[in-house]
mmCIF file of C-alpha atoms and ligand atoms in Angstrom:
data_model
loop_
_atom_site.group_PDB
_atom_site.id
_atom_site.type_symbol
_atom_site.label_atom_id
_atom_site.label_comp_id
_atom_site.label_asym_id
_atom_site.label_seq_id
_atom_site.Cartn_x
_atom_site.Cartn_y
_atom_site.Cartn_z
ATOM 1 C CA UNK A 3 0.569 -8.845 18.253
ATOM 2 C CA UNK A 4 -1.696 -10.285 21.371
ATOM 3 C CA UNK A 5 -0.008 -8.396 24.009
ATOM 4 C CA UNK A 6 3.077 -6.348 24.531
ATOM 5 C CA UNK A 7 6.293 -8.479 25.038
ATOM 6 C CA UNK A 8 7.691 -5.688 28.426
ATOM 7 C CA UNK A 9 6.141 -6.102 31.982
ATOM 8 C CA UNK A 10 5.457 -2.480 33.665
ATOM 9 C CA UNK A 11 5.286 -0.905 37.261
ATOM 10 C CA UNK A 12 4.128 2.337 36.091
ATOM 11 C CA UNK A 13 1.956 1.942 33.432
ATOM 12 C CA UNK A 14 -0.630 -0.660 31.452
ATOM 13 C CA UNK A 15 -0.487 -1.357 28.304
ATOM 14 C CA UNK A 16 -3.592 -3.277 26.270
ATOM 15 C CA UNK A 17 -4.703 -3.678 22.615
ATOM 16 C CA UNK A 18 -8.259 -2.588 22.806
ATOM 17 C CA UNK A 19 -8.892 -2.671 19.142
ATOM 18 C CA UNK A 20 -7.504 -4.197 16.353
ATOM 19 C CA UNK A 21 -3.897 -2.230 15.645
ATOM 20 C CA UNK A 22 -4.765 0.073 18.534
ATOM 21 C CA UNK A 23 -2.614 0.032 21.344
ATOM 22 C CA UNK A 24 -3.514 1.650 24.884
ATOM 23 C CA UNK A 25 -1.107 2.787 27.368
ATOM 24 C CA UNK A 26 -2.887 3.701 30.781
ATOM 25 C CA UNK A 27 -0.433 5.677 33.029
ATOM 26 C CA UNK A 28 -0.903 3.702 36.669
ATOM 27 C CA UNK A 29 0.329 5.466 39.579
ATOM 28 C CA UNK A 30 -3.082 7.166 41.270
ATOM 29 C CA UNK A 31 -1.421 7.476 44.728
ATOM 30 C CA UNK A 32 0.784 10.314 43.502
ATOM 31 C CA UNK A 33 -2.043 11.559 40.555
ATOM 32 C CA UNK A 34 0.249 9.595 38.025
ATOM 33 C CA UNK A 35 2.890 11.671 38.647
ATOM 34 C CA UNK A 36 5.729 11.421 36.064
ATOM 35 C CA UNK A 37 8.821 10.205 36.891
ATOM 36 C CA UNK A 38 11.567 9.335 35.150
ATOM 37 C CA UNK A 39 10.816 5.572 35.265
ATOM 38 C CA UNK A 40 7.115 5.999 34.101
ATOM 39 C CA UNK A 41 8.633 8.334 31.132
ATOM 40 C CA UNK A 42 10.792 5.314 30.187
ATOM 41 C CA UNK A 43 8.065 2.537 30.143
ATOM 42 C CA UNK A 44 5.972 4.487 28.161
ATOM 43 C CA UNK A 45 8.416 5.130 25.690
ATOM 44 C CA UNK A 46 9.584 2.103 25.264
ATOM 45 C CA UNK A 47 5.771 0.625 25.250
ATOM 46 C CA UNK A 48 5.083 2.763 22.324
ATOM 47 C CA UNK A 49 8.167 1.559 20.643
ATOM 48 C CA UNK A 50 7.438 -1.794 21.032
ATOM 49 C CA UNK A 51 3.326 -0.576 19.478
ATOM 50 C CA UNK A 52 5.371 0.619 16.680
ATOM 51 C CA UNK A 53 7.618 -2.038 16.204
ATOM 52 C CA UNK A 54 4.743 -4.170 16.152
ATOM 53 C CA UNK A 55 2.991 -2.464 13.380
ATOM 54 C CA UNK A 56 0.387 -0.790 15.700
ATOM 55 C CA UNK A 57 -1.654 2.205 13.725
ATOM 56 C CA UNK A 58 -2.757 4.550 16.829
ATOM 57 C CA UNK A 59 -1.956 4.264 20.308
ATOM 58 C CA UNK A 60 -4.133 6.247 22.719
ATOM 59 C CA UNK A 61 -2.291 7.114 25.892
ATOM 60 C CA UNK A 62 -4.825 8.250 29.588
ATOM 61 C CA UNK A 63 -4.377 8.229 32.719
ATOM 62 C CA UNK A 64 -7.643 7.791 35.042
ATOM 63 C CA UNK A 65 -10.806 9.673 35.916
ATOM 64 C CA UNK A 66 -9.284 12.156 38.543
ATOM 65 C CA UNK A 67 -5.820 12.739 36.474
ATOM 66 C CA UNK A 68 -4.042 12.228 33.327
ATOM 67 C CA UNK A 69 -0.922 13.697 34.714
ATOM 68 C CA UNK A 70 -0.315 16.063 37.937
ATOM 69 C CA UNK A 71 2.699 16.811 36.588
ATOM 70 C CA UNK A 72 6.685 15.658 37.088
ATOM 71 C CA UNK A 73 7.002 13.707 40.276
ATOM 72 C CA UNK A 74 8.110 16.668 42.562
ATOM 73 C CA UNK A 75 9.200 14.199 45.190
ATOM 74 C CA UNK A 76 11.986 12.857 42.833
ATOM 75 C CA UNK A 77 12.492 16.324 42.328
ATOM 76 C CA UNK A 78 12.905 18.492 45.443
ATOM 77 C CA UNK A 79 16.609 17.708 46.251
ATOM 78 C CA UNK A 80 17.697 17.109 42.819
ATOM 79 C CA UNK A 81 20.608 19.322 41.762
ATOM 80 C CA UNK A 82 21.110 21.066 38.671
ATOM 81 C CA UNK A 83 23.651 18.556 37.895
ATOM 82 C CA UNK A 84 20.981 15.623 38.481
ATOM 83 C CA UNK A 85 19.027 17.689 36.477
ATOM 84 C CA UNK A 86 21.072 17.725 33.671
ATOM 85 C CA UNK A 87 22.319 14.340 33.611
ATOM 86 C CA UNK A 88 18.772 12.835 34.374
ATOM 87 C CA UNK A 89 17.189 10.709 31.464
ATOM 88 C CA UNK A 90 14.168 12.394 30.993
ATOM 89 C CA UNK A 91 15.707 14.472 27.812
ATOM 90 C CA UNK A 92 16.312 11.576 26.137
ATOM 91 C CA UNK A 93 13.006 10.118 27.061
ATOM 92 C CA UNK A 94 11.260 13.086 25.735
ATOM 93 C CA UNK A 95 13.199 13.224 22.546
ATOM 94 C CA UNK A 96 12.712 9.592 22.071
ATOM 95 C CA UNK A 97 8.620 10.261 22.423
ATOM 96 C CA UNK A 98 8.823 12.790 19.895
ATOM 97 C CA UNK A 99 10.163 10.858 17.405
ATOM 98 C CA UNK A 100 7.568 8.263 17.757
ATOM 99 C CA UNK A 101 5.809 7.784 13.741
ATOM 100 C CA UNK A 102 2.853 6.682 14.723
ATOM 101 C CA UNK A 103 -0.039 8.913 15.823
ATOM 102 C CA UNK A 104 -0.858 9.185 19.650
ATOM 103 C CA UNK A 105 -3.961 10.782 21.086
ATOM 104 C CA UNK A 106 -4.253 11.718 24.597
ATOM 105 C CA UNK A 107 -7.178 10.994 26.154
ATOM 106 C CA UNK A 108 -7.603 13.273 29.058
ATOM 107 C CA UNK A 109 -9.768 13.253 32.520
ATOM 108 C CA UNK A 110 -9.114 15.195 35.436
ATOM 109 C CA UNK A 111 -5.722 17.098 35.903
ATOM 110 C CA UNK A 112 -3.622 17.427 33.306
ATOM 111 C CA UNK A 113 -0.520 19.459 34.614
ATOM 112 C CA UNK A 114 2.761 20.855 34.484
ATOM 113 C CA UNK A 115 4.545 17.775 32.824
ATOM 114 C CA UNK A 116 1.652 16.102 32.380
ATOM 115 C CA UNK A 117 0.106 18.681 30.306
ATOM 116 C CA UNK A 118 3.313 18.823 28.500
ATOM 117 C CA UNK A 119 2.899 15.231 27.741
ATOM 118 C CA UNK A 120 -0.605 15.542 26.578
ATOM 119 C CA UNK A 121 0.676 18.134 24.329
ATOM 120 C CA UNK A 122 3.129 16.678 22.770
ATOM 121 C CA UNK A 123 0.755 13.648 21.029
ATOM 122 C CA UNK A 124 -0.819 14.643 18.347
ATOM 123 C CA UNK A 125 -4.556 15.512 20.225
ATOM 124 C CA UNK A 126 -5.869 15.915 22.691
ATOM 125 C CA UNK A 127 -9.472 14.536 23.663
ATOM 126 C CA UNK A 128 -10.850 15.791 26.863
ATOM 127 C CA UNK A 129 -14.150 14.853 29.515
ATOM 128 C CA UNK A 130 -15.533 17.608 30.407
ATOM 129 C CA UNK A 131 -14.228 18.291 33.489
ATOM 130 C CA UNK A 132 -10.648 17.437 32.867
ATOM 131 C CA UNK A 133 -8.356 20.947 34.159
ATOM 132 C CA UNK A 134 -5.373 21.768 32.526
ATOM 133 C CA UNK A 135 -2.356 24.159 33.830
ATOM 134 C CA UNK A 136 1.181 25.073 33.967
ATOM 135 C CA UNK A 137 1.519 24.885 37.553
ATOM 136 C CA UNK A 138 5.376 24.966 38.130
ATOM 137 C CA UNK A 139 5.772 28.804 38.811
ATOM 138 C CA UNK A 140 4.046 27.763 42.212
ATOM 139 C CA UNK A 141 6.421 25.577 43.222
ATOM 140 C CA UNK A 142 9.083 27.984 42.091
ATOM 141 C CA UNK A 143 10.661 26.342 39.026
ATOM 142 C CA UNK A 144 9.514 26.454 35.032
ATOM 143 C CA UNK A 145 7.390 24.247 32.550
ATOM 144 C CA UNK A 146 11.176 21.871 31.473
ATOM 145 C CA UNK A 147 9.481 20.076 28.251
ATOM 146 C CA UNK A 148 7.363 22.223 26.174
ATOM 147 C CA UNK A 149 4.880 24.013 28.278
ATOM 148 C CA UNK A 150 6.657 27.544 27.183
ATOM 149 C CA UNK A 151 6.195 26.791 24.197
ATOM 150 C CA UNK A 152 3.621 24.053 22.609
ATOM 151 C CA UNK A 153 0.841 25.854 24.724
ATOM 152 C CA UNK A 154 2.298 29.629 23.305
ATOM 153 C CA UNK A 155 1.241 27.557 19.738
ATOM 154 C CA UNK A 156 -1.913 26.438 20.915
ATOM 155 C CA UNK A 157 -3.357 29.500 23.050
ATOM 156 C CA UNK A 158 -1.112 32.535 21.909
ATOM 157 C CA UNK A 159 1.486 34.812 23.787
ATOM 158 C CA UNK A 160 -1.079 36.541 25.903
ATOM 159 C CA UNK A 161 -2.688 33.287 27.481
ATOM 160 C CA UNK A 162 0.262 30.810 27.706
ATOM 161 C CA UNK A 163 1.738 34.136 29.374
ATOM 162 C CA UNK A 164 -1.243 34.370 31.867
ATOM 163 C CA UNK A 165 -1.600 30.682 32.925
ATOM 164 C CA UNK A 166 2.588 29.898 33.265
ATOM 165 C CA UNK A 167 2.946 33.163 35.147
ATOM 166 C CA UNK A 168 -0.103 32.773 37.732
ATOM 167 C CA UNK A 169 0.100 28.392 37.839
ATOM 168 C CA UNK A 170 -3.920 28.724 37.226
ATOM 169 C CA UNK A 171 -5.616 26.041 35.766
ATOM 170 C CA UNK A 172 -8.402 26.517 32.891
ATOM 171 C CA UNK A 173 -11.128 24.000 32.207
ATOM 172 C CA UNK A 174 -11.967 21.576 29.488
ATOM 173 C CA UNK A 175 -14.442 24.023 27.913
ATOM 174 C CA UNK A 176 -11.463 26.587 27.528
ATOM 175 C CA UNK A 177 -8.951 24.516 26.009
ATOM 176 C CA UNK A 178 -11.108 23.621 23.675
ATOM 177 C CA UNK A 179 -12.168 26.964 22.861
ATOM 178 C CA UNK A 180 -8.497 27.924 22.687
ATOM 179 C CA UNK A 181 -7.663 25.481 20.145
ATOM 180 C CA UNK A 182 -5.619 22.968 22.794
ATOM 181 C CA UNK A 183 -8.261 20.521 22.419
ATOM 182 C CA UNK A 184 -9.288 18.653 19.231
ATOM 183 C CA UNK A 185 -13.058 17.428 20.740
ATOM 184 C CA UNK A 186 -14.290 17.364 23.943
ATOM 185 C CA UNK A 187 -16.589 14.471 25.406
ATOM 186 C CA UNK A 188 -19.005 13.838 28.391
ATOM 187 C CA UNK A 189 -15.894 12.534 30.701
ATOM 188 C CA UNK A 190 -17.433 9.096 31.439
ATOM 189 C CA UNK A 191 -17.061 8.120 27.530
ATOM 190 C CA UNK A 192 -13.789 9.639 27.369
ATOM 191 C CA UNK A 193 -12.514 6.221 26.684
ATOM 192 C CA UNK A 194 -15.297 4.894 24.454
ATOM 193 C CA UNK A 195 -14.758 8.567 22.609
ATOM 194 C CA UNK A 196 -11.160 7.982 21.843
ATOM 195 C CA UNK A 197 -11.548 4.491 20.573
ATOM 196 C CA UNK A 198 -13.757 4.981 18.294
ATOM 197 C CA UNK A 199 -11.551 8.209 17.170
ATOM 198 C CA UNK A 200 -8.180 5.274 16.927
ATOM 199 C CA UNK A 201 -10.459 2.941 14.768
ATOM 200 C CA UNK A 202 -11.167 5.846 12.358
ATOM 201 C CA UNK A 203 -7.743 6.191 12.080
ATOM 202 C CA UNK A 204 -6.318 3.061 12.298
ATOM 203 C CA UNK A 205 -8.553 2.190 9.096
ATOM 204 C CA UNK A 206 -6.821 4.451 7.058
ATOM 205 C CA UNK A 207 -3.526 3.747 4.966
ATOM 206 C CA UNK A 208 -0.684 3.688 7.458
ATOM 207 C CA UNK A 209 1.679 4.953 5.871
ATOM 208 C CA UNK A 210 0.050 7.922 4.955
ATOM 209 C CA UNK A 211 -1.095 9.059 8.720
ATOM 210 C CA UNK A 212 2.890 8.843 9.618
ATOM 211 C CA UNK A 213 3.201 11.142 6.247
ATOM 212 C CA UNK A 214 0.671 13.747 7.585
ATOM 213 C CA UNK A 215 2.199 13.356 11.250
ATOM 214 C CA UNK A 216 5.425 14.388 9.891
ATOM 215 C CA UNK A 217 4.225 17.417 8.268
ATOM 216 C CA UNK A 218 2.433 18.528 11.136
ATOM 217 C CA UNK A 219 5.445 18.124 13.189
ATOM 218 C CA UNK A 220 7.424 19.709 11.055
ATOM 219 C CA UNK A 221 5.057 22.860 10.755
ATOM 220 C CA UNK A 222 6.495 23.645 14.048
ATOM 221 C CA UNK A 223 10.049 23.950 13.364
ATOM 222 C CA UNK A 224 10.522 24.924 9.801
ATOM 223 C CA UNK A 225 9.673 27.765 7.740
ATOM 224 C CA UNK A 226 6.459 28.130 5.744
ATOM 225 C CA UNK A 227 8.065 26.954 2.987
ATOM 226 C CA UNK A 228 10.446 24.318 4.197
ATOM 227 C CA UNK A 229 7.138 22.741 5.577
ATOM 228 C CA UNK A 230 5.435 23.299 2.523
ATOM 229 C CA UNK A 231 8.347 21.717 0.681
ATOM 230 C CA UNK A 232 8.292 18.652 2.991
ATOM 231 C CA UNK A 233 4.427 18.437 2.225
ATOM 232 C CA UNK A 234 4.570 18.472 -1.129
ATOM 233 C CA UNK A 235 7.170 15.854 -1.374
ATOM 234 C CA UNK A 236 5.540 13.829 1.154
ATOM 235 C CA UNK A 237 2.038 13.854 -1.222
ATOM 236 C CA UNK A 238 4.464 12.988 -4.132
ATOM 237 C CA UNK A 239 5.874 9.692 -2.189
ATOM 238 C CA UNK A 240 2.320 8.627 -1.613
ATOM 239 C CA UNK A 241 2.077 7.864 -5.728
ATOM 240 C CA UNK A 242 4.644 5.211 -4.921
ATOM 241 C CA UNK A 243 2.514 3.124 -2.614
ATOM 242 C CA UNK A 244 0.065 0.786 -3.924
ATOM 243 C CA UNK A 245 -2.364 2.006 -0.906
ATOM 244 C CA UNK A 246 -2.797 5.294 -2.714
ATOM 245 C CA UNK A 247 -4.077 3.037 -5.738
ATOM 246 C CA UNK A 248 -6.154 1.250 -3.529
ATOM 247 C CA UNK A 249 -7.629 4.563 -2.175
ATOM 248 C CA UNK A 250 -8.542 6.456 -5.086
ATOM 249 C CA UNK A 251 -9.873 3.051 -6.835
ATOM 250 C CA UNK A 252 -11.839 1.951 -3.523
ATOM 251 C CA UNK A 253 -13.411 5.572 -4.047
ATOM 252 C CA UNK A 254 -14.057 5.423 -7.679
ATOM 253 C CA UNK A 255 -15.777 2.321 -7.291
ATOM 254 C CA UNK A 256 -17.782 3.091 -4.198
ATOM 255 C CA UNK A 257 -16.430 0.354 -1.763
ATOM 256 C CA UNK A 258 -14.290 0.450 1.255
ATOM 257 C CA UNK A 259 -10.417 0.551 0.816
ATOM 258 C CA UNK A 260 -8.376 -2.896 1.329
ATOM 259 C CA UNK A 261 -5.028 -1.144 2.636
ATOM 260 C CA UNK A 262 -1.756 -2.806 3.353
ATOM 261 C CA UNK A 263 0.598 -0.311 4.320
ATOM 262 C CA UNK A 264 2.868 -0.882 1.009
HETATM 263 N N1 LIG B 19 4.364 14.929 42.177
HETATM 264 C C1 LIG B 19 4.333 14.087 43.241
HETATM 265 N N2 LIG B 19 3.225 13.843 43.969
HETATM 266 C C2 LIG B 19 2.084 14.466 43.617
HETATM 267 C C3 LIG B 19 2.041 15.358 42.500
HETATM 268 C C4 LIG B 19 3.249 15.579 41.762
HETATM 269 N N3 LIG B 19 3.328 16.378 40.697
HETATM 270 N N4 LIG B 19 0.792 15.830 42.413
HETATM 271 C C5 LIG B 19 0.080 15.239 43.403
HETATM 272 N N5 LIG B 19 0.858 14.424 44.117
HETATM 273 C C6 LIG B 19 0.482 13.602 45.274
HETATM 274 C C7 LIG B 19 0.211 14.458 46.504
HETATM 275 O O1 LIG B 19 1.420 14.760 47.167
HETATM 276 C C8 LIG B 19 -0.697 13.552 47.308
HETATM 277 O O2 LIG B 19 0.098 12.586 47.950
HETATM 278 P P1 LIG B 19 -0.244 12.125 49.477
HETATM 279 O O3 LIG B 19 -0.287 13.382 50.270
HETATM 280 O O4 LIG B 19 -1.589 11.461 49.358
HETATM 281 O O5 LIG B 19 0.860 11.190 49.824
HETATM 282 C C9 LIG B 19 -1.518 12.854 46.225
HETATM 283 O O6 LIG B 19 -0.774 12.974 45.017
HETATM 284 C C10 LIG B 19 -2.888 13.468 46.013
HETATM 285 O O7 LIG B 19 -2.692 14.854 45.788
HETATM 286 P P2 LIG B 19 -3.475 15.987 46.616
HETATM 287 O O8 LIG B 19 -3.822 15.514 47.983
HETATM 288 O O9 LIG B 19 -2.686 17.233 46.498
HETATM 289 O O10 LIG B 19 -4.839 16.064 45.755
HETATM 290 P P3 LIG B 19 -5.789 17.313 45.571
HETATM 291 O O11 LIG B 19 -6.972 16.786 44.826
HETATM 292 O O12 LIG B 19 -6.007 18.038 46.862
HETATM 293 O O13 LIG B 19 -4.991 18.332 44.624
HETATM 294 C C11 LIG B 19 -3.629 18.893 42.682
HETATM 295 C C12 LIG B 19 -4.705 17.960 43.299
HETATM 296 C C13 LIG B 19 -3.294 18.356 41.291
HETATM 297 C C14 LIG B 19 -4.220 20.289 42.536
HETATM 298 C C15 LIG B 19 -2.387 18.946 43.598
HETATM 299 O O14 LIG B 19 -2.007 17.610 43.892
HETATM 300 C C16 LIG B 19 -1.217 19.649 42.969
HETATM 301 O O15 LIG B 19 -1.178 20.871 42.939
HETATM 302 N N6 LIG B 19 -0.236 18.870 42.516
HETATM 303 C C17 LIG B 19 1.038 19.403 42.014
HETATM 304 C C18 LIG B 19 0.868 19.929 40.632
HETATM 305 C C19 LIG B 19 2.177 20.519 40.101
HETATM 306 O O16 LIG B 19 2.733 21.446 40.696
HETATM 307 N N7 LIG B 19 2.632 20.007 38.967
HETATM 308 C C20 LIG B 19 3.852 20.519 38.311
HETATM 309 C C21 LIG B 19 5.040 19.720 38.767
HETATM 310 S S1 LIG B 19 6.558 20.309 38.043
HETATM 311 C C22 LIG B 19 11.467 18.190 32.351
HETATM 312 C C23 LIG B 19 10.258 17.669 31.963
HETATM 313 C C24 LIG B 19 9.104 18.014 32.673
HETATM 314 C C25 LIG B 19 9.137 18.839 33.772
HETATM 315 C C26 LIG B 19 10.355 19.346 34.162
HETATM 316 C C27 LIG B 19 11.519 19.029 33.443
HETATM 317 N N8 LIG B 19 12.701 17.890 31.641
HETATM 318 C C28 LIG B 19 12.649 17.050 30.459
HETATM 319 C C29 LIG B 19 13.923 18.469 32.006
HETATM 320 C C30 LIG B 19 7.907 19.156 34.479
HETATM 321 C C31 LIG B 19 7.844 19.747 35.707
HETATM 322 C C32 LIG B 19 6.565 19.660 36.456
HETATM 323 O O17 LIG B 19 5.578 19.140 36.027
#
């Protein structure tokens, strides 16, 4: 794949690495803002990465915000019934079922939706001064995808309670002490950081990161043991692929792995 076949207004896409994929939300007037359109292209950008047999995609914004949040301008006269009817669900549901792993890389605000979004890939990496927040309560409305309840996961009842009900924002250093952060990096090698995080992954046997992102997923809407279940059959499925061969041999004989995602 040399480039991705969609033109964007809201976003770029690139292919920094080999079976990397970048998607660069581009709206700075309005702090990248999320509206619905900008929800769309990135979806269908990372189905088009996945389509494409991309390994990783990393999705940023820029160095003063990953996301301020839904666009409140497309918001403020909406109606409930715009609400409802609006595309975003969809959208969002569409994101979530994307297979292949996704790792925000975050600088500067990372709010309201646009924390949600950063939540919902699979990690976070952060600059150092990134802020993150739940800011909706001050403009009188409520976190709408997730911020209720992926940050409850990540920081516990007492903190998600704290920052959703006062709209404060907490720093890079906290989230990452909280557990909403997988690594945090000197901001100005944020993106440097995160590539060198997608090549680690994308070296490894496909299929078998889309195996371990399903379980993860998973582990937050099943039981214990439903999860546990879908683990241990996923490990099983593994012994059908010759990459698993080609991983245990590659180790045995002290060489890197070939792996073809078969
Ligand atoms: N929407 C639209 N424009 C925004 C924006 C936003 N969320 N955030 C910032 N901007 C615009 C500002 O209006 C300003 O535009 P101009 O005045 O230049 O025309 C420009 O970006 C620069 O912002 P500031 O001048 O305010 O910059 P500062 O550095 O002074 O302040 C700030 C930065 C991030 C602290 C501040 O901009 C701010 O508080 N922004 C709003 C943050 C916020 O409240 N976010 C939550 C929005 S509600 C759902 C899915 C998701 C959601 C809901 C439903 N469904 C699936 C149903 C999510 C809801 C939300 O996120």
């Amino acid at each position: 794949m040399s480039k991705i076949n969609k033109t964007f207004e809201n976003i770029l896409t690139s292919l920094p690495l080999e079976s990397v994929g970048m998607i660069q939300l581009n709206r700075p007037k309005v702090l990248n803002a999320l509206d619905t359109q900008t929800l769309h292209e990135i979806v269908l950008a990372l189905e088009e990465y996945e389509n494409a047999g991309i390994r990783v995609v990393i999705l940023t914004g820029n160095d003063k915000a990953f996301a301020a949040g839904a666009d409140i301008k497309a918001m403020v006269e909406a109606k409930v019934s715009d609400q409802i009817n609006d595309l975003r669900e969809r959208i969002w549901k569409r994101f979530n079922g994307i297979s292949i792993p996704i790792i925000a890389a975050v600088n500067g605000f990372c709010l309201g939706g646009g924390n949600e979004l950063a939540m919902a890939c699979d990690f976070i990496i952060a600059g150092d001064s990134a802020r993150f927040g739940q800011p909706e309560i001050n403009i009188a409305t409520t976190p709408g995808a997730g911020g209720t309840q992926r940050l409850t996961r990540a920081l516990g009842k007492s903190r998600a309670s704290y920052y959703c009900l006062t709209g404060e924002m907490f720093s890079a250093a906290e989230a990452y002490e909280w557990g909403l952060v997988a690594k945090i990096v000197p901001a100005r090698t944020l993106i440097q950081e995160a590539k060198v995080t997608a090549k680690k992954i994308a070296a490894k046997a496909p299929l078998s990161t889309r195996l371990i992102k399903e379980g993860i997923t998973a582990s937050f809407n099943s039981t214990l043991e439903d999860g546990l279940k879908l683990e241990r059959r996923n490990f099983y499925l593994t012994f059908a692929l010759e990459d698993q061969k080609e991983g245990m041999n590659a180790f045995l004989e002290k060489r890197e792995p070939n792996y073809k995602g078969e």
